[in-house]
Short mmCIF file of C-alpha atoms in Angstrom, two decimals:
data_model
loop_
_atom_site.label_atom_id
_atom_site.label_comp_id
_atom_site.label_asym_id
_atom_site.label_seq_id
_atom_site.Cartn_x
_atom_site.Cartn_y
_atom_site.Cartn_z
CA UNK A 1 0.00 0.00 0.00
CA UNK A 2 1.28 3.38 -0.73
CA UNK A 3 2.19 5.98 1.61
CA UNK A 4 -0.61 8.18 1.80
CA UNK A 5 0.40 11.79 2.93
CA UNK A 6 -0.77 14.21 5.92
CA UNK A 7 -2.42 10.81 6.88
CA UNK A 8 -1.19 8.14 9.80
CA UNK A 9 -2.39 5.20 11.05
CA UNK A 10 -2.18 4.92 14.99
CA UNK A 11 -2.69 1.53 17.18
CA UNK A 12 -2.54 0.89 20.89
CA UNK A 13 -3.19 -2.12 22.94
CA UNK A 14 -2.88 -2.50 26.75
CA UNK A 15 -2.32 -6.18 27.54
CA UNK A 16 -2.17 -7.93 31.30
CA UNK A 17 -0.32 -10.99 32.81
CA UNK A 18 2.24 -10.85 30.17
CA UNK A 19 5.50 -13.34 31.16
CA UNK A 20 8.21 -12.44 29.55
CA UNK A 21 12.11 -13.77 29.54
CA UNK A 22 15.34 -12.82 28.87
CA UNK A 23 14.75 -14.44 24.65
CA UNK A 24 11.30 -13.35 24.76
CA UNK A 25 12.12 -9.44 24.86
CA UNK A 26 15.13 -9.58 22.77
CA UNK A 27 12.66 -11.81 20.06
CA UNK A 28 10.11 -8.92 20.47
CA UNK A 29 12.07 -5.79 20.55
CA UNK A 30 13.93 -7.36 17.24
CA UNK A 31 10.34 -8.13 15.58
CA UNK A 32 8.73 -4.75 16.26
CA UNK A 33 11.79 -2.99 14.85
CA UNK A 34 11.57 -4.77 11.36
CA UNK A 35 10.35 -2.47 8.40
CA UNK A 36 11.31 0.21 10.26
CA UNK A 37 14.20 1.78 8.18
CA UNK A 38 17.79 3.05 9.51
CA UNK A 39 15.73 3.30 13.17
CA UNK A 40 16.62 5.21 16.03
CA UNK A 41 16.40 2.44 19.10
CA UNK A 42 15.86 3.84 22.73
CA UNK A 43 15.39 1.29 25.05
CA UNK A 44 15.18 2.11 28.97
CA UNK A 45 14.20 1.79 32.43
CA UNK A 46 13.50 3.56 35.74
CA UNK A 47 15.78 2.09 38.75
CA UNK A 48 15.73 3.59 41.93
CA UNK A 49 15.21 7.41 41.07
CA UNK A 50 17.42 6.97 38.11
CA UNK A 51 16.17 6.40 34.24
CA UNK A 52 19.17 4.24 32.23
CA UNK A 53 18.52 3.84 28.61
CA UNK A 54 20.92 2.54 25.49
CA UNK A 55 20.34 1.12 22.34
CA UNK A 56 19.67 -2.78 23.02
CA UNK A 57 18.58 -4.88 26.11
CA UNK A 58 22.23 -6.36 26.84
CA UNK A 59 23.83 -3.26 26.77
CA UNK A 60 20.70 -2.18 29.16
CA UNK A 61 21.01 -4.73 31.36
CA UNK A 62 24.53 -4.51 31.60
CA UNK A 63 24.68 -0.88 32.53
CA UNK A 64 21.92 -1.09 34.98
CA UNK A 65 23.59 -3.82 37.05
CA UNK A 66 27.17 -1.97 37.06
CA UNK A 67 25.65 1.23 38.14
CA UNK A 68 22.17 0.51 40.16
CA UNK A 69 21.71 -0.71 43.83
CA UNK A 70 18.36 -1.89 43.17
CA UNK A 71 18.65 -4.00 40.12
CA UNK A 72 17.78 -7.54 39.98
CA UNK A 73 16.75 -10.29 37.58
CA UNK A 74 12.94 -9.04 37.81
CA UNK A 75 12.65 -5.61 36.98
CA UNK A 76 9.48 -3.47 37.47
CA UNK A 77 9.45 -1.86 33.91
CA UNK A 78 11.22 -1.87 30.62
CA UNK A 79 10.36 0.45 27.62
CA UNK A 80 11.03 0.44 24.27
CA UNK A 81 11.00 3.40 21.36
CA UNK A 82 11.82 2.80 17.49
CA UNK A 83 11.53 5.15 14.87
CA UNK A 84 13.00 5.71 11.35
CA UNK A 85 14.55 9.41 10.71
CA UNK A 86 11.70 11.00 9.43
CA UNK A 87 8.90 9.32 11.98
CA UNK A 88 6.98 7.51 9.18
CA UNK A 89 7.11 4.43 10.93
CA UNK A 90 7.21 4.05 15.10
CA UNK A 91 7.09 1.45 17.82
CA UNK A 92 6.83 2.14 21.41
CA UNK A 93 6.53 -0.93 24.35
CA UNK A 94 6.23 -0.36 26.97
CA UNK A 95 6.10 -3.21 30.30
CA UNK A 96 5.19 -2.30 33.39
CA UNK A 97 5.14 -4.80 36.57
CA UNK A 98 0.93 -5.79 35.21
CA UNK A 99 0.23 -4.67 32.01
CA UNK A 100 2.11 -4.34 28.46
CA UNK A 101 1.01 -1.40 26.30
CA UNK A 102 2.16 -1.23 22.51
CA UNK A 103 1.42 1.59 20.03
CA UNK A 104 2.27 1.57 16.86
CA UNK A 105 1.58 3.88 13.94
CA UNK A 106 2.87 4.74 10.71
CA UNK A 107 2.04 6.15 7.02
CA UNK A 108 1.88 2.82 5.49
CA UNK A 109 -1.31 1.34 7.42
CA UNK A 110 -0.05 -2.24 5.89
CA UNK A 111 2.83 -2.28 8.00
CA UNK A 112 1.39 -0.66 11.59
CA UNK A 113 -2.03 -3.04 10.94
CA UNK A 114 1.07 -5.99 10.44
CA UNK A 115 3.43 -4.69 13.14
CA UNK A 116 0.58 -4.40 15.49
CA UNK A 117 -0.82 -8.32 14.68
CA UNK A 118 2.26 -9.90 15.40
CA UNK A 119 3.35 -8.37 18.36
CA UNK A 120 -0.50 -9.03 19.83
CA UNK A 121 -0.29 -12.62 18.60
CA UNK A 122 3.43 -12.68 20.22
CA UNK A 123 2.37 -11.70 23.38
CA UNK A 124 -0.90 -13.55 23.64
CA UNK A 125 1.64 -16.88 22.87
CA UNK A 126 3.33 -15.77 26.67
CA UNK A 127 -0.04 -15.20 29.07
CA UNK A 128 -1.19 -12.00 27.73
CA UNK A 129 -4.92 -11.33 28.41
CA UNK A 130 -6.96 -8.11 27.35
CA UNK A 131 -9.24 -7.92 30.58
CA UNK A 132 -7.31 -6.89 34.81
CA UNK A 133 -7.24 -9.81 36.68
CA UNK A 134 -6.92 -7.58 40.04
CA UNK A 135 -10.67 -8.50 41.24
CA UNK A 136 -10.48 -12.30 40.54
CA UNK A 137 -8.02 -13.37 43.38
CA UNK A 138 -10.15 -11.70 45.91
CA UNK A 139 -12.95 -13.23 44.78
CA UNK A 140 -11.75 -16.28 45.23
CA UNK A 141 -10.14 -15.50 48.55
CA UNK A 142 -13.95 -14.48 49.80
CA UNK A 143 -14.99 -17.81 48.55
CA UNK A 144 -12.92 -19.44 50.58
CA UNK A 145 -13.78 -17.43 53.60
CA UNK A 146 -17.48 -18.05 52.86
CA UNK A 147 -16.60 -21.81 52.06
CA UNK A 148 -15.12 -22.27 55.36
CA UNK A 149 -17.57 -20.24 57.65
CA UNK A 150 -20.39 -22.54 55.82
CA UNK A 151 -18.33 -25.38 57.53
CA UNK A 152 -17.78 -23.51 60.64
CA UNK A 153 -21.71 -23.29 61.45
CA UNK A 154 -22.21 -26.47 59.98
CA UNK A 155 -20.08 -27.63 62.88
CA UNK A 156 -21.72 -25.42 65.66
CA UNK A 157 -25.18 -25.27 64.01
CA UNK A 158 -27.52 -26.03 67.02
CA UNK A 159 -31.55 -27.27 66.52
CA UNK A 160 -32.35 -26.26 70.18
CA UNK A 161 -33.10 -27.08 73.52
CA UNK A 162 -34.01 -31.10 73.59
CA UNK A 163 -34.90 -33.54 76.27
CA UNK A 164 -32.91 -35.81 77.69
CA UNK A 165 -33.97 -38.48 76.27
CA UNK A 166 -33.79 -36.81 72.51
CA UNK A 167 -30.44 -35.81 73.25
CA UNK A 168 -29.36 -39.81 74.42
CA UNK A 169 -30.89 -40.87 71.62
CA UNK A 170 -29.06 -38.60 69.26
CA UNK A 171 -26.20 -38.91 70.88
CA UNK A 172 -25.99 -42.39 70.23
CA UNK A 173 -27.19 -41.69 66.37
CA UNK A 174 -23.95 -39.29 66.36
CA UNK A 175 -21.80 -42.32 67.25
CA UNK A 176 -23.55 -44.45 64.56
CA UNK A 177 -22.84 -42.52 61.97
CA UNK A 178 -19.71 -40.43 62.57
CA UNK A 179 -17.57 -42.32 60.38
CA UNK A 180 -19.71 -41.85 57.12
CA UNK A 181 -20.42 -38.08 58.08
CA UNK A 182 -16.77 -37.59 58.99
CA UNK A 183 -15.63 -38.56 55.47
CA UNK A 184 -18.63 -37.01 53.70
CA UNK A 185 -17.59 -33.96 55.29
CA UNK A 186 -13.96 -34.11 55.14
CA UNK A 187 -14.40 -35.19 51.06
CA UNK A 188 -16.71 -32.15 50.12
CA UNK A 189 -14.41 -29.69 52.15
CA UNK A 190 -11.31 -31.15 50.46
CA UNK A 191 -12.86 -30.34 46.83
CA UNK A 192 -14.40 -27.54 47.78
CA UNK A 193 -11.44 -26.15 49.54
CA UNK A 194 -9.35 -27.23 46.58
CA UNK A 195 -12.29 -25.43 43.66
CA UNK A 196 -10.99 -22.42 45.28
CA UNK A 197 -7.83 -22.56 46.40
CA UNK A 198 -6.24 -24.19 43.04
CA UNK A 199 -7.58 -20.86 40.62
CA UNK A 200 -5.90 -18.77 42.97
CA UNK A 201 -2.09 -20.98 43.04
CA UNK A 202 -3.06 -21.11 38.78
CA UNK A 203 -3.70 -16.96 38.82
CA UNK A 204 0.09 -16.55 40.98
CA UNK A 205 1.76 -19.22 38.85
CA UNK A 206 0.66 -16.78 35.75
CA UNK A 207 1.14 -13.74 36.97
CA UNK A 208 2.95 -10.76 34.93
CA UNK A 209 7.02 -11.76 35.41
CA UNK A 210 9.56 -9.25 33.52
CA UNK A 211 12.57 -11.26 33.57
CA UNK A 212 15.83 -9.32 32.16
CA UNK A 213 18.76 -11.82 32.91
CA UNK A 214 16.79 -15.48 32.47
CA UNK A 215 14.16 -16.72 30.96
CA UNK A 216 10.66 -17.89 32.09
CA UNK A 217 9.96 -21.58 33.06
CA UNK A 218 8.10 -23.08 29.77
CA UNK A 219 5.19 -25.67 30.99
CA UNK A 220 1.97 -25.71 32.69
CA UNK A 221 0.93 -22.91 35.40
CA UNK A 222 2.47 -26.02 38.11
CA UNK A 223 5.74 -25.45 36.81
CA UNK A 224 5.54 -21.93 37.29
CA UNK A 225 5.18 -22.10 41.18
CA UNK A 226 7.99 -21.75 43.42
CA UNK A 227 9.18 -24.98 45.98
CA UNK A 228 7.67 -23.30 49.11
CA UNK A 229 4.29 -22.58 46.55
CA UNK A 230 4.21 -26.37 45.82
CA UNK A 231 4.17 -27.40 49.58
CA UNK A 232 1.65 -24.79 50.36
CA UNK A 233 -0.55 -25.74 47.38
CA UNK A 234 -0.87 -29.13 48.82
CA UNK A 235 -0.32 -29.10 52.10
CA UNK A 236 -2.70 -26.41 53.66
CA UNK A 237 -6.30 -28.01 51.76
CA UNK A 238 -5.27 -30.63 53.74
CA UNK A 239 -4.05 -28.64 57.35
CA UNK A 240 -7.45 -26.90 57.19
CA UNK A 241 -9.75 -30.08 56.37
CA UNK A 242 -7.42 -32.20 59.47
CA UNK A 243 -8.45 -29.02 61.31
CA UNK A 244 -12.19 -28.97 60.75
CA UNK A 245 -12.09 -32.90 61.39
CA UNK A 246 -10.34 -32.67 64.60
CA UNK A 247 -13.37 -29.74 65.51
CA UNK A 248 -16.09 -31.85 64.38
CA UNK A 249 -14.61 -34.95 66.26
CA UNK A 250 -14.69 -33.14 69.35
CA UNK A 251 -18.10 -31.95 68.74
CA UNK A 252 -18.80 -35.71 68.57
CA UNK A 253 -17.69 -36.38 71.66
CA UNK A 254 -19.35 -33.60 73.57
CA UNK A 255 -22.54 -34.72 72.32
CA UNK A 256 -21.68 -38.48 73.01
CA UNK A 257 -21.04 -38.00 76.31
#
C-alpha cells in the first residue's frame, strides 16, 4: 500500500499478565523494529530514582547492574522506542510490573495493521490477556472465607433445647454414623477447599514476570510455582480439612457423652 500523505495510522493495545524472559524481549524488541528503516532504538528503564537507557537490552542490562543498587533479575518496567529518521514508521513498548502497552503507527497502514498483529499474537503466545485480573483473586479469597464459615456453622449449628432423652438418643445416632459423616464432610471440604484454592495458586503461577537476565519456566501454570508454593498448594487443603475434622470430632464427643 502506498504511503498516503498528511495521513497516519495509529494503534494501541494494553495487555495484562504478560511473562516475559530474557529471549522473549530480545525476540520482540527485534520483531517490532523490522520495516522500520535506519531506526533510532531507545530502550530504557527507571531504577531507583534513576532512568538508564541505550540502544539494546544487553547493553541495558549490563549498565543497569554496574551502576544501580536496586537492580535484579525481575525488573518493574522496561520500555522500548523505534523510529525511522523521518517518523513515518514508530514502535513504542512499553512493560510495566501488570500490564504491556504497545502503540504503533505509521504512514503505510499495511505495515502498523502488520506490526501491530504480530506483536499481539506474540504476546498472547506468553499469558497475555486483554481484561485486569486484580478482582479475581479476591474473589476467590472471599470464597474461601465463605466456604469455610459454611463449615464452621455447619459444625456449631444447634436445633435447640431437647430432652434428655432426645439428646441420648441422638447422641448415640452421632456415634452411629460419625464415620460416614466424617468422610462425607472431610471429602466435600477437600474439593471444595481445593475449587478455590487451586484458581488462585493457577492466577500466581501466571502472573505478569519481567525477567531481564533469564528466561521464564516453559510448561503448565504447576511449573511456574515456586518450591515453598508447591508445599503450600498441597499441604494447607489438607491442614485446614485435618483441622475442621479434629473440631467436628470433638463436637462428637461432647454430644456423646
Amino acid at each position: 500500500m502506498a504511503v498516503t500523505p498528511n495521513q497516519q495510522t495509529d494503534l494501541r493495545k494494553v495487555f495484562y499478565q504478560c511473562r516475559l524472559g530474557r529471549d522473549d524481549l530480545e525476540r520482540m524488541f527485534n520483531m517490532a523494529c523490522e520495516g522500520i528503516e535506519s531506526p533510532t532504538i531507545k530502550i530504557s528503564t527507571v531504577s531507583g530514582n534513576t532512568r538508564f537507557w541505550e540502544e539494546s537490552l544487553p547493553s541495558l542490562v549490563t549498565t543497569v547492574q554496574s551502576q544501580s543498587a536496586e537492580s535484579g533479575d525481575e525488573w518493574t518496567n522496561l520500555n522500548l522506542e523505534a523510529e525511522n529518521p523521518g517518523k513515518a514508521r514508530v514502535v513504542s513498548i512499553t512493560i510495566a510490573t501488570d500490564r504491556t502497552e504497545y502503540n504503533v503507527s505509521g504512514s503505510d497502514a499495511v505495515w502498523a495493521y502488520g506490526q501491530s498483529a504480530r506483536i499481539e499474537n506474540f504476546l498472547s503466545q506468553r499469558g497475555a490477556v486483554t481484561k485486569s485480573p486484580k478482582y479475581e483473586a479476591k474473589i476467590s479469597v472471599g470464597f474461601i472465607f465463605v466456604f469455610l464459615m459454611i463449615g464452621v456453622f455447619f459444625l456449631m449449628a444447634d436445633d435447640g433445647p431437647d430432652t434428655v432423652s432426645e439428646c441420648l438418643n441422638r447422641a448415640k445416632k452421632i456415634r452411629e454414623d460419625a464415620p460416614i459423616v466424617n468422610t462425607i464432610f472431610a471429602t466435600l471440604m477437600t474439593l471444595g477447599l481445593a475449587g478455590a484454592i487451586i484458581p488462585l495458586l493457577k492466577r500466581r503461577a501466571l502472573r505478569a514476570r519481567l525477567k531481564v537476565s533469564s528466561n521464564i519456566p516453559s510448561g503448565g501454570w504447576w511449573f511456574h510455582l515456586s518450591a515453598a508454593e508447591k508445599i503450600a498448594a498441597i499441604g494447607i487443603p489438607i491442614a485446614i480439612v485435618a483441622a475442621l475434622g479434629a473440631a467436628m470430632s470433638g463436637f462428637s464427643d461432647v454430644f456423646g457423652k
